[in-house]
mmCIF file of C-alpha atoms in Angstrom:
data_model
loop_
_atom_site.group_PDB
_atom_site.id
_atom_site.type_symbol
_atom_site.label_atom_id
_atom_site.label_comp_id
_atom_site.label_asym_id
_atom_site.label_seq_id
_atom_site.Cartn_x
_atom_site.Cartn_y
_atom_site.Cartn_z
ATOM 1 C CA MET A 1 0.294 -0.103 0.091
ATOM 2 C CA VAL A 2 1.404 3.642 -0.883
ATOM 3 C CA ASN A 3 0.528 6.350 1.467
ATOM 4 C CA VAL A 4 0.683 9.379 -0.789
ATOM 5 C CA LEU A 5 0.410 13.405 1.400
ATOM 6 C CA VAL A 6 -1.305 16.262 -0.659
ATOM 7 C CA VAL A 7 -0.396 19.916 0.269
ATOM 8 C CA ASP A 8 -2.154 22.566 -1.348
ATOM 9 C CA ASP A 9 -3.995 25.644 -0.259
ATOM 10 C CA HIS A 10 -7.328 24.894 -2.872
ATOM 11 C CA ILE A 11 -9.637 22.370 -0.901
ATOM 12 C CA ALA A 12 -10.891 21.449 -4.447
ATOM 13 C CA VAL A 13 -7.701 20.637 -5.977
ATOM 14 C CA THR A 14 -6.539 18.354 -2.429
ATOM 15 C CA GLU A 15 -9.974 16.112 -2.374
ATOM 16 C CA GLY A 16 -10.253 16.005 -6.209
ATOM 17 C CA THR A 17 -6.670 14.545 -6.161
ATOM 18 C CA LYS A 18 -7.723 11.968 -3.264
ATOM 19 C CA ALA A 19 -10.371 10.871 -4.944
ATOM 20 C CA ILE A 20 -8.880 10.239 -8.295
ATOM 21 C CA LEU A 21 -5.625 8.330 -6.766
ATOM 22 C CA GLU A 22 -7.975 6.438 -4.713
ATOM 23 C CA THR A 23 -9.757 4.747 -7.553
ATOM 24 C CA CYS A 24 -6.466 2.453 -7.203
ATOM 25 C CA ASN A 25 -6.460 0.115 -4.534
ATOM 26 C CA ASP A 26 -3.054 0.042 -4.009
ATOM 27 C CA ILE A 27 -2.773 4.310 -2.558
ATOM 28 C CA ILE A 28 -3.912 6.114 0.421
ATOM 29 C CA VAL A 29 -4.352 9.656 0.346
ATOM 30 C CA ASP A 30 -4.505 12.148 3.107
ATOM 31 C CA THR A 31 -4.732 15.811 2.257
ATOM 32 C CA LEU A 32 -3.460 19.150 4.319
ATOM 33 C CA SER A 33 -5.827 22.109 3.750
ATOM 34 C CA PRO A 34 -5.985 25.646 5.878
ATOM 35 C CA PRO A 35 -5.736 26.789 7.566
ATOM 36 C CA PHE A 36 -2.069 26.109 8.117
ATOM 37 C CA SER A 37 1.055 27.985 8.853
ATOM 38 C CA ILE A 38 5.030 26.920 7.602
ATOM 39 C CA ASP A 39 5.716 25.669 11.119
ATOM 40 C CA MET A 40 2.569 23.540 10.846
ATOM 41 C CA ILE A 41 3.658 21.874 7.937
ATOM 42 C CA LYS A 42 7.563 22.387 8.236
ATOM 43 C CA ASP A 43 6.895 20.260 11.887
ATOM 44 C CA LYS A 44 4.732 17.778 11.085
ATOM 45 C CA ASP A 45 5.542 14.003 11.176
ATOM 46 C CA TYR A 46 5.694 12.453 7.602
ATOM 47 C CA THR A 47 7.188 9.191 8.588
ATOM 48 C CA LYS A 48 4.156 7.550 7.281
ATOM 49 C CA TYR A 49 4.057 8.883 3.944
ATOM 50 C CA ASP A 50 5.818 7.404 1.110
ATOM 51 C CA VAL A 51 5.107 10.130 -0.805
ATOM 52 C CA ILE A 52 3.837 14.231 -0.625
ATOM 53 C CA LEU A 53 2.789 16.317 -3.663
ATOM 54 C CA MET A 54 3.530 19.360 -2.428
ATOM 55 C CA ASP A 55 1.505 22.890 -4.327
ATOM 56 C CA ILE A 56 3.941 25.899 -5.252
ATOM 57 C CA ASN A 57 1.938 28.027 -4.513
ATOM 58 C CA LEU A 58 0.591 27.708 -0.969
ATOM 59 C CA GLY A 59 -0.791 31.386 -0.039
ATOM 60 C CA LEU A 60 2.191 31.829 2.386
ATOM 61 C CA ASP A 61 5.081 33.792 3.053
ATOM 62 C CA GLN A 62 7.063 30.963 1.318
ATOM 63 C CA ASN A 63 6.340 29.187 -1.638
ATOM 64 C CA GLY A 64 6.633 25.405 -2.004
ATOM 65 C CA ILE A 65 10.256 24.744 -2.648
ATOM 66 C CA GLU A 66 10.779 26.746 0.168
ATOM 67 C CA VAL A 67 9.071 24.904 2.737
ATOM 68 C CA SER A 68 9.606 21.687 1.201
ATOM 69 C CA LYS A 69 13.382 22.576 1.639
ATOM 70 C CA LEU A 70 12.244 23.042 5.584
ATOM 71 C CA ILE A 71 10.862 19.130 5.513
ATOM 72 C CA LEU A 72 13.494 17.976 4.763
ATOM 73 C CA LYS A 73 16.210 20.190 6.422
ATOM 74 C CA ASN A 74 14.210 17.932 9.522
ATOM 75 C CA GLN A 75 12.512 15.042 8.146
ATOM 76 C CA PRO A 76 16.084 14.545 5.065
ATOM 77 C CA ASP A 77 13.828 10.963 3.933
ATOM 78 C CA CYS A 78 10.740 12.280 2.429
ATOM 79 C CA LYS A 79 10.146 12.304 -1.195
ATOM 80 C CA ILE A 80 8.398 15.470 -2.006
ATOM 81 C CA ILE A 81 7.256 15.842 -6.131
ATOM 82 C CA ILE A 82 6.180 19.508 -6.652
ATOM 83 C CA TYR A 83 2.072 19.349 -7.411
ATOM 84 C CA THR A 84 1.526 22.699 -9.725
ATOM 85 C CA GLY A 85 -0.475 24.368 -12.229
ATOM 86 C CA TYR A 86 2.127 26.318 -13.139
ATOM 87 C CA ASP A 87 5.251 26.678 -15.097
ATOM 88 C CA ILE A 88 8.743 25.949 -12.790
ATOM 89 C CA GLU A 89 11.227 25.499 -15.483
ATOM 90 C CA ASP A 90 13.426 28.768 -13.832
ATOM 91 C CA TYR A 91 13.432 26.576 -10.701
ATOM 92 C CA PHE A 92 13.676 22.774 -10.793
ATOM 93 C CA ILE A 93 16.876 22.740 -10.763
ATOM 94 C CA GLU A 94 16.860 24.554 -7.603
ATOM 95 C CA ALA A 95 14.351 21.813 -6.327
ATOM 96 C CA ILE A 96 16.515 19.209 -7.847
ATOM 97 C CA LYS A 97 19.306 20.299 -5.712
ATOM 98 C CA SER A 98 17.084 20.980 -2.655
ATOM 99 C CA GLY A 99 16.468 16.932 -3.117
ATOM 100 C CA ILE A 100 12.443 17.377 -4.264
ATOM 101 C CA TYR A 101 12.121 14.565 -6.377
ATOM 102 C CA GLY A 102 10.666 16.305 -9.362
ATOM 103 C CA ALA A 103 7.832 18.046 -10.441
ATOM 104 C CA ILE A 104 3.691 17.399 -11.526
ATOM 105 C CA ASN A 105 1.415 19.427 -13.049
ATOM 106 C CA LYS A 106 -1.718 19.179 -11.758
ATOM 107 C CA ASN A 107 -3.478 18.537 -15.424
ATOM 108 C CA THR A 108 -1.946 15.864 -16.034
ATOM 109 C CA THR A 109 -3.152 12.163 -16.641
ATOM 110 C CA LYS A 110 -3.788 9.925 -13.454
ATOM 111 C CA GLN A 111 -2.211 7.367 -14.632
ATOM 112 C CA ASP A 112 1.068 9.941 -14.771
ATOM 113 C CA ILE A 113 0.257 10.534 -11.944
ATOM 114 C CA VAL A 114 1.154 7.157 -11.078
ATOM 115 C CA THR A 115 3.560 6.660 -13.179
ATOM 116 C CA TYR A 116 5.506 9.372 -11.326
ATOM 117 C CA ILE A 117 4.458 8.199 -7.703
ATOM 118 C CA ASN A 118 6.322 4.827 -8.707
ATOM 119 C CA HIS A 119 9.310 6.104 -9.969
ATOM 120 C CA VAL A 120 9.941 8.400 -7.229
ATOM 121 C CA LEU A 121 9.249 5.024 -5.156
ATOM 122 C CA ASN A 122 11.572 3.576 -7.352
ATOM 123 C CA GLY A 123 14.180 6.787 -6.366
ATOM 124 C CA ASP A 124 13.735 8.516 -9.631
ATOM 125 C CA ILE A 125 13.936 12.191 -10.425
ATOM 126 C CA VAL A 126 10.657 12.813 -12.360
ATOM 127 C CA MET A 127 10.101 15.526 -14.803
ATOM 128 C CA SER A 128 7.609 16.068 -18.036
ATOM 129 C CA LEU A 129 9.092 15.374 -21.535
ATOM 130 C CA GLU A 130 7.703 19.082 -22.183
ATOM 131 C CA LEU A 131 8.782 20.836 -19.555
ATOM 132 C CA CYS A 132 12.521 18.735 -19.955
ATOM 133 C CA LYS A 133 12.847 20.135 -23.788
ATOM 134 C CA ARG A 134 11.700 23.757 -21.687
ATOM 135 C CA SER A 135 14.279 23.287 -19.331
ATOM 136 C CA LEU A 136 16.919 22.773 -21.654
ATOM 137 C CA LYS A 137 16.025 25.658 -23.807
ATOM 138 C CA THR A 138 16.119 27.527 -21.128
ATOM 139 C CA THR A 139 19.642 27.002 -20.145
ATOM 140 C CA THR A 140 21.150 28.103 -23.265
ATOM 141 C CA LYS A 141 19.702 31.404 -23.384
ATOM 142 C CA PRO A 142 21.380 34.260 -22.250
ATOM 143 C CA PRO A 143 21.278 35.434 -18.751
ATOM 144 C CA ARG A 144 18.153 37.904 -17.894
ATOM 145 C CA GLU A 145 19.854 42.157 -18.117
ATOM 146 C CA LYS A 146 19.635 42.878 -14.310
ATOM 147 C CA VAL A 147 16.596 45.803 -14.525
ATOM 148 C CA GLY A 148 15.792 48.517 -11.981
ATOM 149 C CA TYR A 149 12.194 48.756 -10.656
ATOM 150 C CA THR A 150 11.205 51.872 -9.013
ATOM 151 C CA GLU A 151 9.929 51.706 -5.007
ATOM 152 C CA ARG A 152 6.422 51.522 -6.426
ATOM 153 C CA GLU A 153 7.093 48.346 -8.455
ATOM 154 C CA ARG A 154 8.974 47.107 -5.667
ATOM 155 C CA ASN A 155 6.270 47.851 -2.796
ATOM 156 C CA ILE A 156 3.448 45.797 -5.221
ATOM 157 C CA LEU A 157 5.782 43.170 -5.615
ATOM 158 C CA GLU A 158 6.310 42.783 -1.588
ATOM 159 C CA LEU A 159 2.074 42.975 -1.986
ATOM 160 C CA LEU A 160 1.561 40.290 -4.048
ATOM 161 C CA GLY A 161 4.521 38.138 -2.443
ATOM 162 C CA GLU A 162 1.478 38.509 0.472
ATOM 163 C CA GLY A 163 -1.287 37.245 -2.048
ATOM 164 C CA LEU A 164 -3.352 40.577 -2.207
ATOM 165 C CA THR A 165 -5.661 41.116 -4.924
ATOM 166 C CA ASN A 166 -4.602 44.671 -7.514
ATOM 167 C CA GLN A 167 -7.661 46.305 -5.748
ATOM 168 C CA GLU A 168 -6.290 45.636 -2.202
ATOM 169 C CA ILE A 169 -2.928 46.687 -2.992
ATOM 170 C CA ALA A 170 -4.210 49.688 -4.462
ATOM 171 C CA ASP A 171 -6.556 50.545 -0.881
ATOM 172 C CA LYS A 172 -3.048 49.853 0.449
ATOM 173 C CA LEU A 173 -0.588 52.151 -1.777
ATOM 174 C CA PHE A 174 -3.352 54.677 -2.238
ATOM 175 C CA VAL A 175 -3.347 54.621 -6.249
ATOM 176 C CA SER A 176 -5.989 53.671 -8.181
ATOM 177 C CA LYS A 177 -6.510 50.119 -9.672
ATOM 178 C CA ARG A 178 -5.517 50.862 -13.028
ATOM 179 C CA THR A 179 -2.038 52.505 -12.144
ATOM 180 C CA VAL A 180 -2.382 49.070 -10.233
ATOM 181 C CA GLU A 181 -2.305 46.519 -13.099
ATOM 182 C CA TYR A 182 -0.285 48.819 -15.141
ATOM 183 C CA SER A 183 2.661 48.305 -13.200
ATOM 184 C CA ILE A 184 1.753 44.669 -12.708
ATOM 185 C CA THR A 185 2.540 44.778 -15.935
ATOM 186 C CA GLU A 186 5.584 47.002 -16.713
ATOM 187 C CA ILE A 187 7.112 44.242 -13.860
ATOM 188 C CA PHE A 188 5.856 40.928 -16.435
ATOM 189 C CA ASN A 189 8.105 42.338 -18.434
ATOM 190 C CA LYS A 190 10.810 43.092 -16.863
ATOM 191 C CA LEU A 191 10.712 39.991 -15.202
ATOM 192 C CA ASN A 192 10.041 38.175 -18.558
ATOM 193 C CA VAL A 193 6.825 36.571 -17.224
ATOM 194 C CA SER A 194 3.562 35.939 -17.297
ATOM 195 C CA SER A 195 1.597 35.333 -13.864
ATOM 196 C CA ARG A 196 1.857 37.103 -10.633
ATOM 197 C CA ALA A 197 2.943 33.483 -8.857
ATOM 198 C CA GLU A 198 5.568 33.620 -11.479
ATOM 199 C CA ALA A 199 6.687 36.689 -10.754
ATOM 200 C CA VAL A 200 6.714 36.416 -6.746
ATOM 201 C CA LEU A 201 8.743 33.276 -7.672
ATOM 202 C CA ILE A 202 11.593 34.967 -9.634
ATOM 203 C CA ALA A 203 11.682 38.130 -7.499
ATOM 204 C CA LYS A 204 12.045 36.287 -4.465
ATOM 205 C CA SER A 205 15.227 34.213 -6.451
ATOM 206 C CA GLU A 206 16.871 37.436 -7.712
ATOM 207 C CA GLY A 207 16.748 39.081 -3.834
ATOM 208 C CA LEU A 208 14.271 41.548 -4.910
ATOM 209 C CA LEU A 209 11.650 40.621 -1.835
#
């Protein structure tokens, strides 16, 4: 019997994944959803689980890769797979170096998830062919030029990291929602990303947050 833990900030994802995987007779799934904290996740006893599927955007100050590092520091035998709807090719090498076993897209099929889990149980690192191709392309790209950020853009990046909406950011900074939307577009262009989660992850990796 394989014991799997799904850690995600959306109950629909944890329960949906549980329902899908438990159609396999040899898989038992537990879930961990909010309310939770970084310390609660970090200090949990994972010895009963064979594999952990860890969301990358947990709605906390630290993302799933950073939280996984904290878990592995205390419990190095944990087999963690990043479980995400985002592209993480910029962070895949970092994840592997941290002791994470790979990444699975939430939109993949049940059979693929089960296959990945079985590979991890055998000590293999997992990544999709598509992610592998994109990662190889990424490694051949010249490094992104360092660009400057205005004080407003840095403030907005910090608030994006806290999970605030555009309107909440506007209210906090006493500017219009349109101004926030324009600034976020500028931030995306400077970071060469297309989503808030990517912007926050890259900003943290570059020491902007």
